[in-house]
Short mmCIF file of C-alpha atoms in Angstrom, two decimals:
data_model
loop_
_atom_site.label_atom_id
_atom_site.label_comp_id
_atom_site.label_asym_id
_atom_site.label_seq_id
_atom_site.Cartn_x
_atom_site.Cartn_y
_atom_site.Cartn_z
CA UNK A 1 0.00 0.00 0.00
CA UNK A 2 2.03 3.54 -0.78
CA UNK A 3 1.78 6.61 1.14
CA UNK A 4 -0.37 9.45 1.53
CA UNK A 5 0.69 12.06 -1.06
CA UNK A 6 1.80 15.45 0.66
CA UNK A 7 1.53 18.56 -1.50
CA UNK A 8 2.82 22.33 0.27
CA UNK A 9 1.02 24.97 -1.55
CA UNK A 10 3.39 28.03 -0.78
CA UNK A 11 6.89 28.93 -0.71
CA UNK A 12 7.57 31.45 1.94
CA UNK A 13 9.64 31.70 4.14
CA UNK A 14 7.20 29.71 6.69
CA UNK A 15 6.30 27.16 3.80
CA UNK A 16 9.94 26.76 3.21
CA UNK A 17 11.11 26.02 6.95
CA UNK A 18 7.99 23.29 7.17
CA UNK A 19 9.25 21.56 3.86
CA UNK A 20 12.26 21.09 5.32
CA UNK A 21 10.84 19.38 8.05
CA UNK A 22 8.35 17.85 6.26
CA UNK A 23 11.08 16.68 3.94
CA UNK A 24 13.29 14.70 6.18
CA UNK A 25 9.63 13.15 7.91
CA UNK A 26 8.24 11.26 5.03
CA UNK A 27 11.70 9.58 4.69
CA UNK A 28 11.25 8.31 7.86
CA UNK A 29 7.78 7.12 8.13
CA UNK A 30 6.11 4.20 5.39
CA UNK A 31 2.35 6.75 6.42
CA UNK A 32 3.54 9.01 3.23
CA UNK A 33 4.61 8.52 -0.14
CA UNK A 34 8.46 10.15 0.14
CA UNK A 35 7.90 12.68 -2.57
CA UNK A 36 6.50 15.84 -2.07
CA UNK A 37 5.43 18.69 -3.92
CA UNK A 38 5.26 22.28 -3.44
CA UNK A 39 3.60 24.67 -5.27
CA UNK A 40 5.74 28.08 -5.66
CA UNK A 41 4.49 31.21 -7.22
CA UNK A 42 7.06 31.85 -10.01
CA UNK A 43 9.76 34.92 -9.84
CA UNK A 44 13.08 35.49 -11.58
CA UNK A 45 16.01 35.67 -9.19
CA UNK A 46 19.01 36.88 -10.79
CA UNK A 47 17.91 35.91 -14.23
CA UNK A 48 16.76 32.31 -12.61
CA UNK A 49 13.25 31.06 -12.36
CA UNK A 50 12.88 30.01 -8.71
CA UNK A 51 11.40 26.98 -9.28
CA UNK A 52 14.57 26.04 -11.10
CA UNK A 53 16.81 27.16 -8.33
CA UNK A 54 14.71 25.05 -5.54
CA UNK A 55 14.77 22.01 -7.62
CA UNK A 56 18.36 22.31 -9.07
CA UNK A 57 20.28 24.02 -5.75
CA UNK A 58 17.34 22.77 -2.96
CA UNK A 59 17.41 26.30 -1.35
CA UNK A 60 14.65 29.16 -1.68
CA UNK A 61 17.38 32.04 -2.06
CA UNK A 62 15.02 33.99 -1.40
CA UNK A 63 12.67 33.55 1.54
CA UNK A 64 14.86 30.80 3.44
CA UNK A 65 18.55 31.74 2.25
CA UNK A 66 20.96 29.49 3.77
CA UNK A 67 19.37 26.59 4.31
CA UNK A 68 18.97 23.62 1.92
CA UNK A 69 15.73 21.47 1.23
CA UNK A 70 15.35 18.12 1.44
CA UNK A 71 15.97 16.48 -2.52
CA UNK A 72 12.95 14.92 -2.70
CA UNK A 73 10.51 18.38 -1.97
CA UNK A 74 10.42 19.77 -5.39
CA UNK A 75 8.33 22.39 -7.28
CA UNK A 76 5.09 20.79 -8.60
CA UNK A 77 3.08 23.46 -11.21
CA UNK A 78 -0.35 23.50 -10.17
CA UNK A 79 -3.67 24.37 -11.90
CA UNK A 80 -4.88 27.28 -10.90
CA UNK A 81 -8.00 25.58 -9.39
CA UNK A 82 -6.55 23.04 -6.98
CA UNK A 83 -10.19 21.47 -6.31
CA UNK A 84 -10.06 19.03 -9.46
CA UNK A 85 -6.42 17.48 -8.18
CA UNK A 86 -7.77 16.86 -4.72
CA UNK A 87 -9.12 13.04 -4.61
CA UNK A 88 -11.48 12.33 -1.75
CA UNK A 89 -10.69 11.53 1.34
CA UNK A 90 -7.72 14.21 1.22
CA UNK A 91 -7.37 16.35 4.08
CA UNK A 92 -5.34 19.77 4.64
CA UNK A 93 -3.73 21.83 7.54
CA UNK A 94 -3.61 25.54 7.51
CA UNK A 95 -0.37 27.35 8.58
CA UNK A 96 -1.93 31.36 7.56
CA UNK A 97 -2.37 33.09 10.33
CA UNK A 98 -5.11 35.49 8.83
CA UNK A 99 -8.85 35.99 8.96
CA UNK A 100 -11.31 37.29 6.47
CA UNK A 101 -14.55 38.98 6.64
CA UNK A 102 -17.49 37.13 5.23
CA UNK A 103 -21.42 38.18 4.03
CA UNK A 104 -22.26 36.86 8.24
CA UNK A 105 -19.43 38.69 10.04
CA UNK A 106 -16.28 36.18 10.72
CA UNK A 107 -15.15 33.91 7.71
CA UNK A 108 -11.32 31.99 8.79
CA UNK A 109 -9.05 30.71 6.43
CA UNK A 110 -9.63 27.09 7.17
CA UNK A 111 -13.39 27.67 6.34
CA UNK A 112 -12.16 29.29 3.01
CA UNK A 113 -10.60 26.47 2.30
CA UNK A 114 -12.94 23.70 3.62
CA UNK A 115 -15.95 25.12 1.51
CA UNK A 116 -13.97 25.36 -1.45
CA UNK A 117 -11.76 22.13 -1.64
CA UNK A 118 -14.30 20.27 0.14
CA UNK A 119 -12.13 18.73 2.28
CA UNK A 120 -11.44 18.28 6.26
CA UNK A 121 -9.09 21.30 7.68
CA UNK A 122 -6.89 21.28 10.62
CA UNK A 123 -4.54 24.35 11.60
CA UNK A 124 -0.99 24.89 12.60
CA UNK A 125 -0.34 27.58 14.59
CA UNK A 126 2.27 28.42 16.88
CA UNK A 127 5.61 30.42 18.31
CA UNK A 128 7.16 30.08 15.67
CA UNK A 129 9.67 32.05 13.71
CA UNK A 130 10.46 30.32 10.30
CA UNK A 131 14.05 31.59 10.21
CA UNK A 132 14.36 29.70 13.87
CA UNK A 133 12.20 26.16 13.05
CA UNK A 134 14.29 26.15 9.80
CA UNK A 135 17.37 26.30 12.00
CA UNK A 136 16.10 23.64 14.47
CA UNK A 137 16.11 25.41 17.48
CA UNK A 138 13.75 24.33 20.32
CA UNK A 139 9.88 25.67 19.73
CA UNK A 140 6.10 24.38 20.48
CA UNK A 141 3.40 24.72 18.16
CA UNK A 142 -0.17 23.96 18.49
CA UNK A 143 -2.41 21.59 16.26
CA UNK A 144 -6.18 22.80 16.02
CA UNK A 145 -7.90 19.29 15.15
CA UNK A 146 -11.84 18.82 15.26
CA UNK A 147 -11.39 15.22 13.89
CA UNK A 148 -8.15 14.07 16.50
CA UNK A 149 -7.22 11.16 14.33
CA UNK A 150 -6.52 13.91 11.59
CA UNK A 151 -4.26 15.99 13.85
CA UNK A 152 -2.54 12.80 14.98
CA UNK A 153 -1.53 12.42 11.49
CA UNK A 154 -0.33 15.92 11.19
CA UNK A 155 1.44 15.84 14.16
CA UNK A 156 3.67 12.51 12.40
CA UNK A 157 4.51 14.45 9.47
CA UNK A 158 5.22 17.62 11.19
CA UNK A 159 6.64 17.12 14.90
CA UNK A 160 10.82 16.80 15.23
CA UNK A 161 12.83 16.56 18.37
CA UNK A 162 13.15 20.38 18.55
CA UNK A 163 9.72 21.44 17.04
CA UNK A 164 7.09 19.96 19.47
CA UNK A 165 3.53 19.78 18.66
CA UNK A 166 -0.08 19.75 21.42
CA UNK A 167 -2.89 18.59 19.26
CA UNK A 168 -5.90 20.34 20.53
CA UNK A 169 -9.87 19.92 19.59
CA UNK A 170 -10.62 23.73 19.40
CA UNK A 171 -9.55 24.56 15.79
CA UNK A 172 -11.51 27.89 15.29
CA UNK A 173 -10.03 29.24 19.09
CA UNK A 174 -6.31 28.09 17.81
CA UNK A 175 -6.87 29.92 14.23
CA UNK A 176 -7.98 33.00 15.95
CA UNK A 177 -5.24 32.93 17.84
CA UNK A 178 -2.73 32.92 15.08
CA UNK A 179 -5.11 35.47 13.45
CA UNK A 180 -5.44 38.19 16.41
CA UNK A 181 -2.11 38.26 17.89
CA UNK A 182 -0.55 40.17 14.75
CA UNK A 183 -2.77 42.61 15.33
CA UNK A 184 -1.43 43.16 19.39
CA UNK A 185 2.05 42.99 17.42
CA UNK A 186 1.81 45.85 16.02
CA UNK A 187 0.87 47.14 19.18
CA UNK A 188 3.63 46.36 20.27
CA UNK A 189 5.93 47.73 17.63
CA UNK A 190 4.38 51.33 18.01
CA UNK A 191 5.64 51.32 22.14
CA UNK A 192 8.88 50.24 20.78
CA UNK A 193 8.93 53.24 17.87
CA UNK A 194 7.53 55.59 20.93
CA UNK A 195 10.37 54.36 23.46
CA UNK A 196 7.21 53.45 26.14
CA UNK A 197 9.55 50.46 27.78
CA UNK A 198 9.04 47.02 28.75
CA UNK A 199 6.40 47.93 31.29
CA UNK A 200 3.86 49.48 28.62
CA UNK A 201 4.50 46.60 26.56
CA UNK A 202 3.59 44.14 29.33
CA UNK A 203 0.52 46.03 29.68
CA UNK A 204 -0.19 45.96 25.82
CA UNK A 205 0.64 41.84 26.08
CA UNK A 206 -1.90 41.31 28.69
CA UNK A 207 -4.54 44.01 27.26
CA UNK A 208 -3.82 42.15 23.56
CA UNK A 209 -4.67 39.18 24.71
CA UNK A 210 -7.16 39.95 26.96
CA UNK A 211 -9.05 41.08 23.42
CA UNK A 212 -7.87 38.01 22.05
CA UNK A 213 -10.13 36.24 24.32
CA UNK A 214 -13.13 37.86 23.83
CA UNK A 215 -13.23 38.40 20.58
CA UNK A 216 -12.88 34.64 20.21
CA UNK A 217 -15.46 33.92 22.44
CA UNK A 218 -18.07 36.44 20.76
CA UNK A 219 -17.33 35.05 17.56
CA UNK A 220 -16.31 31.24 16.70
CA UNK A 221 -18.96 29.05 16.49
CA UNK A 222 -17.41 25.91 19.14
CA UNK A 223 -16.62 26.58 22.47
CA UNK A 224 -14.02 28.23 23.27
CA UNK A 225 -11.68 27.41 26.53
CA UNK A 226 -9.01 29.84 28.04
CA UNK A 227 -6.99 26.49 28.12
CA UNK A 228 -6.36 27.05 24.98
CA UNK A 229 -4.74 30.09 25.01
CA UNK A 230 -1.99 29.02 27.27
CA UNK A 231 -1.22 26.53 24.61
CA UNK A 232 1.75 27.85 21.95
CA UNK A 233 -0.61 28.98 19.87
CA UNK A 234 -1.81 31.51 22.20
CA UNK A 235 -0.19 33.46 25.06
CA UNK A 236 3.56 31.78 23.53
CA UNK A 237 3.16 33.03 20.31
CA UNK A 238 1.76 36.53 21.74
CA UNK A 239 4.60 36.54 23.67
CA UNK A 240 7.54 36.17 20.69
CA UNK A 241 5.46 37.92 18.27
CA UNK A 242 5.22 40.99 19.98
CA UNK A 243 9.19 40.83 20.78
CA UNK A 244 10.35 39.87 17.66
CA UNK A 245 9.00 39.20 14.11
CA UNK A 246 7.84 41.63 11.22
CA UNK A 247 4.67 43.10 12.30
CA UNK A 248 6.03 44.45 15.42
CA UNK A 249 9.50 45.90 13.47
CA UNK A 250 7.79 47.37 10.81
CA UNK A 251 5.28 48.96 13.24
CA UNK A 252 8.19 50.31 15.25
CA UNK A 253 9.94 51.66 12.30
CA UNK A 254 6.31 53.04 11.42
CA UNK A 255 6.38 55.16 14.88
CA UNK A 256 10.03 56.02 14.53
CA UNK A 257 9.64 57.57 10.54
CA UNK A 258 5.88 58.18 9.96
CA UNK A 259 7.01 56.33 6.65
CA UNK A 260 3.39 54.25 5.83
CA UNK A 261 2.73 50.91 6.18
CA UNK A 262 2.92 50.41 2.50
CA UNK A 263 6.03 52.05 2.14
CA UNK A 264 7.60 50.29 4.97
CA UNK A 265 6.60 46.78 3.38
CA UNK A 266 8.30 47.43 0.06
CA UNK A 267 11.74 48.51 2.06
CA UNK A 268 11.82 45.79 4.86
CA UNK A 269 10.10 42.54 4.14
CA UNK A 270 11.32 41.17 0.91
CA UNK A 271 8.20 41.41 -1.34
CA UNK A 272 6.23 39.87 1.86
CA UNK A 273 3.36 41.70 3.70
CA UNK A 274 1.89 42.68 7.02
CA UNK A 275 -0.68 40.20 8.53
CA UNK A 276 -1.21 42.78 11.65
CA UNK A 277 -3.19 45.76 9.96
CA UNK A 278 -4.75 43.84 7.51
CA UNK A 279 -6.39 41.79 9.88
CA UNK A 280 -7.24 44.47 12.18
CA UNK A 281 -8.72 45.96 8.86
CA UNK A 282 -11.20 42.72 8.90
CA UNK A 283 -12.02 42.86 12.31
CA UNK A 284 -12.92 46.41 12.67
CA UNK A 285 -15.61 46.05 9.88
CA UNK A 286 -16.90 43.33 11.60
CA UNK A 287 -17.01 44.74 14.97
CA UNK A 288 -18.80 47.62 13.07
CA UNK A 289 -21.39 45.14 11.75
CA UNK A 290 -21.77 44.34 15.44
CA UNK A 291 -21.69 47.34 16.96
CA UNK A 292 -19.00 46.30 19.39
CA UNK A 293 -16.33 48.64 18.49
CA UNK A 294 -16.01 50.61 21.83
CA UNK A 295 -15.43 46.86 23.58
CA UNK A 296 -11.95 46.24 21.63
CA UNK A 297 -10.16 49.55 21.87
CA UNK A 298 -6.66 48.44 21.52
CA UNK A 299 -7.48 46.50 18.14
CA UNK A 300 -9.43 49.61 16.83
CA UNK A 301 -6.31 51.87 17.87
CA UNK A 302 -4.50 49.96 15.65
CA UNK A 303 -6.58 49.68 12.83
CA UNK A 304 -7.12 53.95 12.64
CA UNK A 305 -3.36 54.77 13.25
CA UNK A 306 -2.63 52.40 10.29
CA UNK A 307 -5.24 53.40 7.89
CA UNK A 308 -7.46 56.44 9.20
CA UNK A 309 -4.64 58.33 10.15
CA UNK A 310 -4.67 58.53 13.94
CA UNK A 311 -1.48 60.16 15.47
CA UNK A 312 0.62 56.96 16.31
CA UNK A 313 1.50 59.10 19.83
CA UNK A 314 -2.37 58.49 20.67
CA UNK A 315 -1.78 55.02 21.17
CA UNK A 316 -1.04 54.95 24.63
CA UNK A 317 -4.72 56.62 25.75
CA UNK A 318 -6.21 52.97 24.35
CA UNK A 319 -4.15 51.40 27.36
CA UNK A 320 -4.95 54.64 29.97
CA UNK A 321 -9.06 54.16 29.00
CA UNK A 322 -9.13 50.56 28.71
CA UNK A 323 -12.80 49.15 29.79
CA UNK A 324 -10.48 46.56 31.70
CA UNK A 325 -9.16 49.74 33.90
CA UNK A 326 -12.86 51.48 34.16
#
């Protein structure tokens, strides 16, 4: 009997550090076929395709410089419409750390992708800085699982010695998680660019997350546990998000030169972008919808300095007037 087939649609810098775990796995295990594929959205690199480089060098010299991939993960072209390459019985894992708004309020990536592939989704989400899982140092990550037996297959391809994974039942909490905590990043970033100190940024940690929780329990449609959110995926991830990581550098350097957001992108992150604003984009129009916007003011605070063009120095009265302080 062969192996489950194991495709990795995306080539970031986070897709690249899981195919290089991912890589070494499937060698080791007779649950999956040993070849994978990975999808890669084409670019020239110094007159090379980078599909060529990844399959002739095994490196993405551009999102994961200096370290190699596994021979047998190479770059599969896709269609364009994955849904008629998906047999049944396939099953996915989400590693975007991103919501959407839909026509009811809330839509998550994993439902995106569950109503359109037709398919059971689980999600990966985590403290976890590619750069440092692609360098094997020690981290935790949490598996959001509805159906366990699922995660428990995810975990096999995915856990190493130093990348350790939870599997845990309450996939929409875990998503959020990944989802939200951007948005407190940034946060973060603008005490940095202001010079507040450790202290403010403590208080903007526990505030963050504080709006973490309630947001998720207001809007996912399980049950939602604070249990959960002392898993990696939650307070961990908070934690080295809002210490290191893009969204809260940029935002510093956003406080520091009054440069925007867009400009920022272009000159720090390599052609990537933001998760932080744009997801505190979707979540202010939804707590619009609801009329809940005065219950969330650090997450608003962040949304108007980075697109209605609040004075980044007013951030601090969203910690001083905090319903958690009234």
């Amino acid at each position: 009997m062969t192996g489950s087939k194991v495709c990795i649609v995306g080539s970031g810098n986070w897709g690249s550090a899981i195919a290089k775990i991912i890589g070494h796995n499937v060698k080791a295990s007779n649950r999956f076929d040993p070849l994978v594929k990975m999808w890669v959205y084409e670019e020239m690199i110094d007159g090379r395709k980078l599909t060529e480089i990844i399959n002739t060098d095994h490196e993405n010299v551009k999102y994961l410089p200096g370290h190699k991939l596994p021979k047998n993960v190479f770059i599969g072209k896709l269609c364009d419409q994955i849904k008629p390459q998906v047999k049944p019985g396939a099953i996915g894992i989400s590693l975007i750390k991103g919501i959407d708004e839909g026509p009811d309020g809330l839509t998550l990536i994993s439902d995106i992708i569950r109503s359109k592939l037709d398919i059971e989704v689980c999600v990966l989400m985590g403290a976890n800085i590619a750069s440092e899982v692609a360098d094997e140092k020690f981290c935790e990550t949490t598996i959001g699982a509805t159906n366990e037996p699922n995660g428990k297959i995810f975990k096999e391809l995915l856990q190493t010695l130093n990348f350790r994974i939870t599997v845990v039942k309450e996939c929409d909490t875990v998503e959020l998680c990944g989802a939200l905590k951007n948005i407190v990043a940034v946060g973060a970033g603008f005490c940095d660019g202001l010079g507040f100190g450790d202290n403010t940024k403590a208080a903007v940690i526990r505030l963050g997350l504080m709006e973490m929780v309630t947001f998720s329990k207001l809007f996912c449609k399980s049950a939602v546990t604070s249990a959960t959110f002392l898993e990696s995926c939650g307070v961990a991830d908070l934690i080295t998000t809002c210490y290191g990581g893009r969204n809260r550098r940029v935002a510093e350097a956003f406080a520091r030169t009054q440069k925007s957001i867009a400009e920022l992108e272009a000159e720090m992150l390599n052609g990537q972008k933001l998760q932080g604003p744009q997801t505190s984009a979707e979540v202010y129009k939804i707590l619009q919808k609801k009329h809940m916007v005065d219950k969330f003011p650090l997450f608003v605070s962040v949304y108007q300095i980075c697109f209605e063009g609040r004075q980044v120095k007013e951030f601090i009265s969203c910690l001083q007037n905090h319903p958690e302080h009234m």
